[in-house]
Amino acid sequence: TSWLYPDVESCCERYYNWEFSECVVASGGMLPPPPQTWYVDWVLEKCVKDCDDSSDAQCGGFAHFWDETYSSAAQCCSEQL
């Protein structure tokens, strides 16, 4: 097994799949724009966007693999809060 991969995404998928997005960004890679999803931030007790954009007040950072995600804020809130 080789430790070297042809790109950041392949390496992150293999060794850091539970934090794939954070791994790619921290390694200088580019993420394709994902479909917009929402998840519950249990500390804030509200649904937030799965994104890492400090200029967007609705953005809650990247969802973790254990976070259940939804296609809209309304669906997230109605099913989780």
Short mmCIF file of N, CA, C and O in Angstrom, two decimals:
data_model
loop_
_atom_site.label_atom_id
_atom_site.label_comp_id
_atom_site.label_asym_id
_atom_site.label_seq_id
_atom_site.Cartn_x
_atom_site.Cartn_y
_atom_site.Cartn_z
N THR A 1 0.85 -1.19 0.00
CA THR A 1 0.00 0.00 0.00
C THR A 1 0.88 1.24 0.00
O THR A 1 1.78 1.37 0.81
N SER A 2 0.57 2.14 -0.87
CA SER A 2 1.33 3.37 -0.98
C SER A 2 0.69 4.46 -0.13
O SER A 2 -0.53 4.56 -0.01
N TRP A 3 1.53 5.28 0.48
CA TRP A 3 1.05 6.40 1.28
C TRP A 3 0.78 7.62 0.41
O TRP A 3 0.19 8.58 0.86
N LEU A 4 1.26 7.59 -0.82
CA LEU A 4 1.10 8.73 -1.72
C LEU A 4 -0.12 8.54 -2.60
O LEU A 4 -0.36 7.45 -3.12
N TYR A 5 -0.87 9.60 -2.78
CA TYR A 5 -2.06 9.58 -3.62
C TYR A 5 -1.94 10.67 -4.67
O TYR A 5 -1.26 11.68 -4.44
N PRO A 6 -2.60 10.52 -5.80
CA PRO A 6 -2.46 11.49 -6.88
C PRO A 6 -3.08 12.85 -6.58
O PRO A 6 -2.73 13.84 -7.21
N ASP A 7 -3.98 12.90 -5.59
CA ASP A 7 -4.61 14.18 -5.26
C ASP A 7 -5.06 14.18 -3.80
O ASP A 7 -5.13 13.13 -3.15
N VAL A 8 -5.31 15.37 -3.29
CA VAL A 8 -5.72 15.56 -1.90
C VAL A 8 -7.02 14.82 -1.60
O VAL A 8 -7.15 14.17 -0.57
N GLU A 9 -7.96 14.88 -2.52
CA GLU A 9 -9.27 14.27 -2.29
C GLU A 9 -9.15 12.76 -2.05
O GLU A 9 -9.80 12.22 -1.16
N SER A 10 -8.32 12.09 -2.84
CA SER A 10 -8.13 10.64 -2.68
C SER A 10 -7.51 10.30 -1.33
O SER A 10 -7.91 9.34 -0.67
N CYS A 11 -6.52 11.08 -0.95
CA CYS A 11 -5.87 10.86 0.34
C CYS A 11 -6.86 11.08 1.49
O CYS A 11 -6.95 10.26 2.41
N CYS A 12 -7.60 12.16 1.44
CA CYS A 12 -8.56 12.46 2.50
C CYS A 12 -9.66 11.41 2.56
O CYS A 12 -10.10 11.03 3.66
N GLU A 13 -10.10 10.93 1.42
CA GLU A 13 -11.12 9.88 1.39
C GLU A 13 -10.61 8.62 2.06
O GLU A 13 -11.32 7.97 2.81
N ARG A 14 -9.36 8.27 1.83
CA ARG A 14 -8.78 7.04 2.37
C ARG A 14 -8.49 7.15 3.87
O ARG A 14 -8.79 6.25 4.64
N TYR A 15 -7.89 8.25 4.31
CA TYR A 15 -7.42 8.33 5.68
C TYR A 15 -8.24 9.22 6.62
O TYR A 15 -8.10 9.12 7.84
N TYR A 16 -9.06 10.09 6.09
CA TYR A 16 -9.84 11.02 6.93
C TYR A 16 -11.27 11.14 6.44
O TYR A 16 -11.85 12.22 6.43
N ASN A 17 -11.88 10.01 6.05
CA ASN A 17 -13.21 10.07 5.47
C ASN A 17 -14.26 10.62 6.43
O ASN A 17 -15.27 11.17 6.01
N TRP A 18 -14.05 10.53 7.74
CA TRP A 18 -15.00 11.06 8.70
C TRP A 18 -14.95 12.59 8.78
O TRP A 18 -15.87 13.22 9.28
N GLU A 19 -13.89 13.21 8.30
CA GLU A 19 -13.75 14.67 8.26
C GLU A 19 -13.23 15.07 6.88
O GLU A 19 -12.30 15.86 6.75
N PHE A 20 -13.83 14.50 5.86
CA PHE A 20 -13.35 14.68 4.49
C PHE A 20 -13.23 16.15 4.09
O PHE A 20 -12.19 16.59 3.62
N SER A 21 -14.28 16.92 4.30
CA SER A 21 -14.27 18.33 3.88
C SER A 21 -13.17 19.13 4.56
O SER A 21 -12.44 19.89 3.91
N GLU A 22 -13.05 18.95 5.88
CA GLU A 22 -12.02 19.67 6.62
C GLU A 22 -10.63 19.27 6.15
O GLU A 22 -9.74 20.12 6.03
N CYS A 23 -10.43 17.99 5.88
CA CYS A 23 -9.14 17.50 5.40
C CYS A 23 -8.77 18.13 4.06
O CYS A 23 -7.65 18.61 3.88
N VAL A 24 -9.71 18.15 3.12
CA VAL A 24 -9.44 18.71 1.80
C VAL A 24 -9.08 20.19 1.91
O VAL A 24 -8.08 20.65 1.35
N VAL A 25 -9.89 20.94 2.65
CA VAL A 25 -9.64 22.39 2.79
C VAL A 25 -8.31 22.65 3.50
O VAL A 25 -7.51 23.46 3.05
N ALA A 26 -8.03 21.92 4.58
CA ALA A 26 -6.79 22.12 5.33
C ALA A 26 -5.56 21.72 4.51
O ALA A 26 -4.46 22.24 4.75
N SER A 27 -5.75 20.86 3.54
CA SER A 27 -4.64 20.40 2.70
C SER A 27 -4.47 21.22 1.43
O SER A 27 -3.64 20.89 0.58
N GLY A 28 -5.26 22.27 1.29
CA GLY A 28 -5.13 23.15 0.13
C GLY A 28 -5.94 22.71 -1.08
O GLY A 28 -5.81 23.29 -2.16
N GLY A 29 -6.79 21.71 -0.92
CA GLY A 29 -7.63 21.25 -2.03
C GLY A 29 -8.87 22.10 -2.18
O GLY A 29 -9.17 22.96 -1.34
N MET A 30 -9.59 21.84 -3.24
CA MET A 30 -10.83 22.58 -3.51
C MET A 30 -11.99 21.59 -3.48
O MET A 30 -11.93 20.54 -4.11
N LEU A 31 -13.04 21.96 -2.77
CA LEU A 31 -14.24 21.14 -2.74
C LEU A 31 -15.19 21.60 -3.82
O LEU A 31 -15.37 22.80 -4.03
N PRO A 32 -15.84 20.67 -4.51
CA PRO A 32 -16.88 21.08 -5.44
C PRO A 32 -18.05 21.63 -4.63
O PRO A 32 -18.25 21.21 -3.48
N PRO A 33 -18.82 22.56 -5.17
CA PRO A 33 -19.95 23.06 -4.40
C PRO A 33 -20.96 21.93 -4.16
O PRO A 33 -21.43 21.32 -5.10
N PRO A 34 -21.21 21.61 -2.89
CA PRO A 34 -22.14 20.53 -2.59
C PRO A 34 -23.58 21.01 -2.71
O PRO A 34 -23.84 22.21 -2.68
N PRO A 35 -24.50 20.07 -2.83
CA PRO A 35 -25.90 20.49 -2.74
C PRO A 35 -26.11 21.08 -1.35
O PRO A 35 -25.51 20.60 -0.38
N GLN A 36 -26.91 22.11 -1.25
CA GLN A 36 -27.11 22.78 0.04
C GLN A 36 -27.87 21.86 0.99
O GLN A 36 -28.95 21.40 0.67
N THR A 37 -27.27 21.56 2.12
CA THR A 37 -27.93 20.76 3.14
C THR A 37 -27.90 21.50 4.48
O THR A 37 -27.11 22.42 4.68
N TRP A 38 -28.76 21.05 5.37
CA TRP A 38 -28.91 21.66 6.69
C TRP A 38 -28.81 20.58 7.75
O TRP A 38 -29.14 19.42 7.51
N TYR A 39 -28.33 20.94 8.93
CA TYR A 39 -28.26 20.02 10.06
C TYR A 39 -28.47 20.80 11.35
O TYR A 39 -28.43 22.03 11.36
N VAL A 40 -28.73 20.09 12.45
CA VAL A 40 -28.99 20.75 13.74
C VAL A 40 -27.67 21.03 14.45
O VAL A 40 -26.85 20.14 14.63
N ASP A 41 -27.50 22.27 14.86
CA ASP A 41 -26.42 22.63 15.79
C ASP A 41 -27.08 22.57 17.17
O ASP A 41 -27.87 23.44 17.53
N TRP A 42 -26.78 21.50 17.89
CA TRP A 42 -27.46 21.27 19.18
C TRP A 42 -27.04 22.27 20.24
O TRP A 42 -27.80 22.51 21.19
N VAL A 43 -25.89 22.90 20.12
CA VAL A 43 -25.48 23.93 21.08
C VAL A 43 -26.34 25.17 20.90
O VAL A 43 -26.82 25.76 21.87
N LEU A 44 -26.57 25.56 19.64
CA LEU A 44 -27.39 26.73 19.34
C LEU A 44 -28.88 26.40 19.30
O LEU A 44 -29.71 27.31 19.26
N GLU A 45 -29.20 25.12 19.24
CA GLU A 45 -30.57 24.64 19.15
C GLU A 45 -31.30 25.23 17.95
O GLU A 45 -32.42 25.73 18.05
N LYS A 46 -30.63 25.15 16.79
CA LYS A 46 -31.26 25.60 15.55
C LYS A 46 -30.62 24.87 14.37
O LYS A 46 -29.53 24.30 14.48
N CYS A 47 -31.31 24.89 13.24
CA CYS A 47 -30.78 24.28 12.03
C CYS A 47 -29.86 25.27 11.34
O CYS A 47 -30.15 26.47 11.27
N VAL A 48 -28.73 24.76 10.85
CA VAL A 48 -27.72 25.59 10.19
C VAL A 48 -27.31 24.94 8.87
O VAL A 48 -27.48 23.73 8.68
N LYS A 49 -26.75 25.75 7.98
CA LYS A 49 -26.27 25.24 6.69
C LYS A 49 -24.97 24.46 6.88
O LYS A 49 -24.13 24.82 7.71
N ASP A 50 -24.81 23.45 6.07
CA ASP A 50 -23.59 22.65 6.03
C ASP A 50 -22.61 23.36 5.10
O ASP A 50 -22.56 23.10 3.90
N CYS A 51 -21.86 24.32 5.67
CA CYS A 51 -20.91 25.10 4.87
C CYS A 51 -19.91 25.76 5.81
O CYS A 51 -20.10 25.77 7.02
N ASP A 52 -18.88 26.33 5.23
CA ASP A 52 -17.84 27.00 6.01
C ASP A 52 -17.62 28.39 5.44
O ASP A 52 -16.61 28.64 4.79
N ASP A 53 -18.59 29.26 5.66
CA ASP A 53 -18.54 30.62 5.11
C ASP A 53 -18.87 31.59 6.23
O ASP A 53 -20.03 31.76 6.59
N SER A 54 -17.86 32.23 6.79
CA SER A 54 -18.08 33.11 7.94
C SER A 54 -18.92 34.34 7.60
O SER A 54 -19.45 34.99 8.49
N SER A 55 -19.08 34.65 6.32
CA SER A 55 -19.91 35.80 5.95
C SER A 55 -21.39 35.43 5.88
O SER A 55 -22.23 36.31 5.71
N ASP A 56 -21.73 34.17 6.02
CA ASP A 56 -23.12 33.71 5.96
C ASP A 56 -23.57 33.35 7.37
O ASP A 56 -23.11 32.36 7.95
N ALA A 57 -24.48 34.13 7.93
CA ALA A 57 -24.94 33.92 9.30
C ALA A 57 -25.65 32.59 9.50
O ALA A 57 -25.73 32.08 10.62
N GLN A 58 -26.15 31.99 8.43
CA GLN A 58 -26.85 30.70 8.53
C GLN A 58 -25.90 29.51 8.44
O GLN A 58 -26.31 28.38 8.64
N CYS A 59 -24.65 29.78 8.13
CA CYS A 59 -23.65 28.72 7.96
C CYS A 59 -23.16 28.25 9.32
O CYS A 59 -22.78 29.06 10.16
N GLY A 60 -23.17 26.93 9.51
CA GLY A 60 -22.77 26.39 10.81
C GLY A 60 -21.47 25.62 10.79
O GLY A 60 -21.17 24.89 11.72
N GLY A 61 -20.71 25.74 9.70
CA GLY A 61 -19.52 24.90 9.55
C GLY A 61 -19.91 23.61 8.86
O GLY A 61 -21.08 23.37 8.58
N PHE A 62 -18.93 22.78 8.59
CA PHE A 62 -19.20 21.52 7.91
C PHE A 62 -19.89 20.55 8.87
O PHE A 62 -19.51 20.44 10.03
N ALA A 63 -20.88 19.84 8.37
CA ALA A 63 -21.54 18.80 9.15
C ALA A 63 -20.57 17.65 9.38
O ALA A 63 -19.71 17.38 8.54
N HIS A 64 -20.68 17.01 10.51
CA HIS A 64 -19.89 15.82 10.81
C HIS A 64 -20.60 14.60 10.23
O HIS A 64 -21.79 14.65 9.95
N PHE A 65 -19.87 13.51 10.08
CA PHE A 65 -20.47 12.32 9.47
C PHE A 65 -21.66 11.82 10.28
O PHE A 65 -22.56 11.18 9.74
N TRP A 66 -21.72 12.11 11.57
CA TRP A 66 -22.83 11.64 12.39
C TRP A 66 -24.05 12.56 12.33
O TRP A 66 -25.12 12.20 12.81
N ASP A 67 -23.91 13.75 11.78
CA ASP A 67 -25.04 14.68 11.67
C ASP A 67 -25.99 14.24 10.57
O ASP A 67 -25.57 13.97 9.45
N GLU A 68 -27.25 14.17 10.89
CA GLU A 68 -28.25 13.89 9.87
C GLU A 68 -28.50 15.19 9.11
O GLU A 68 -28.67 16.24 9.73
N THR A 69 -28.48 15.14 7.79
CA THR A 69 -28.65 16.35 6.99
C THR A 69 -29.99 16.32 6.26
O THR A 69 -30.55 15.25 5.99
N TYR A 70 -30.46 17.52 5.93
CA TYR A 70 -31.76 17.71 5.28
C TYR A 70 -31.60 18.67 4.12
O TYR A 70 -30.70 19.49 4.10
N SER A 71 -32.54 18.60 3.20
CA SER A 71 -32.46 19.44 1.99
C SER A 71 -32.96 20.86 2.22
O SER A 71 -32.74 21.73 1.38
N SER A 72 -33.60 21.12 3.35
CA SER A 72 -34.07 22.49 3.63
C SER A 72 -34.06 22.73 5.13
O SER A 72 -34.10 21.79 5.93
N ALA A 73 -34.04 24.01 5.51
CA ALA A 73 -34.09 24.37 6.92
C ALA A 73 -35.43 23.96 7.51
O ALA A 73 -35.49 23.47 8.65
N ALA A 74 -36.49 24.12 6.76
CA ALA A 74 -37.82 23.77 7.25
C ALA A 74 -37.91 22.28 7.56
O ALA A 74 -38.45 21.89 8.60
N GLN A 75 -37.38 21.44 6.68
CA GLN A 75 -37.41 20.00 6.91
C GLN A 75 -36.55 19.64 8.14
O GLN A 75 -36.95 18.83 8.97
N CYS A 76 -35.39 20.24 8.25
CA CYS A 76 -34.50 20.01 9.39
C CYS A 76 -35.22 20.34 10.69
O CYS A 76 -35.25 19.53 11.62
N CYS A 77 -35.81 21.51 10.75
CA CYS A 77 -36.47 21.97 11.98
C CYS A 77 -37.69 21.12 12.32
O CYS A 77 -37.91 20.78 13.48
N SER A 78 -38.50 20.79 11.30
CA SER A 78 -39.71 20.03 11.57
C SER A 78 -39.41 18.61 12.05
O SER A 78 -40.16 18.03 12.82
N GLU A 79 -38.30 18.03 11.60
CA GLU A 79 -37.97 16.67 11.99
C GLU A 79 -37.09 16.56 13.22
O GLU A 79 -37.04 15.50 13.84
N GLN A 80 -36.36 17.62 13.55
CA GLN A 80 -35.40 17.53 14.66
C GLN A 80 -35.67 18.46 15.84
O GLN A 80 -35.24 18.16 16.94
N LEU A 81 -36.32 19.57 15.61
CA LEU A 81 -36.52 20.53 16.72
C LEU A 81 -37.97 20.64 17.13
O LEU A 81 -38.87 20.35 16.44
#
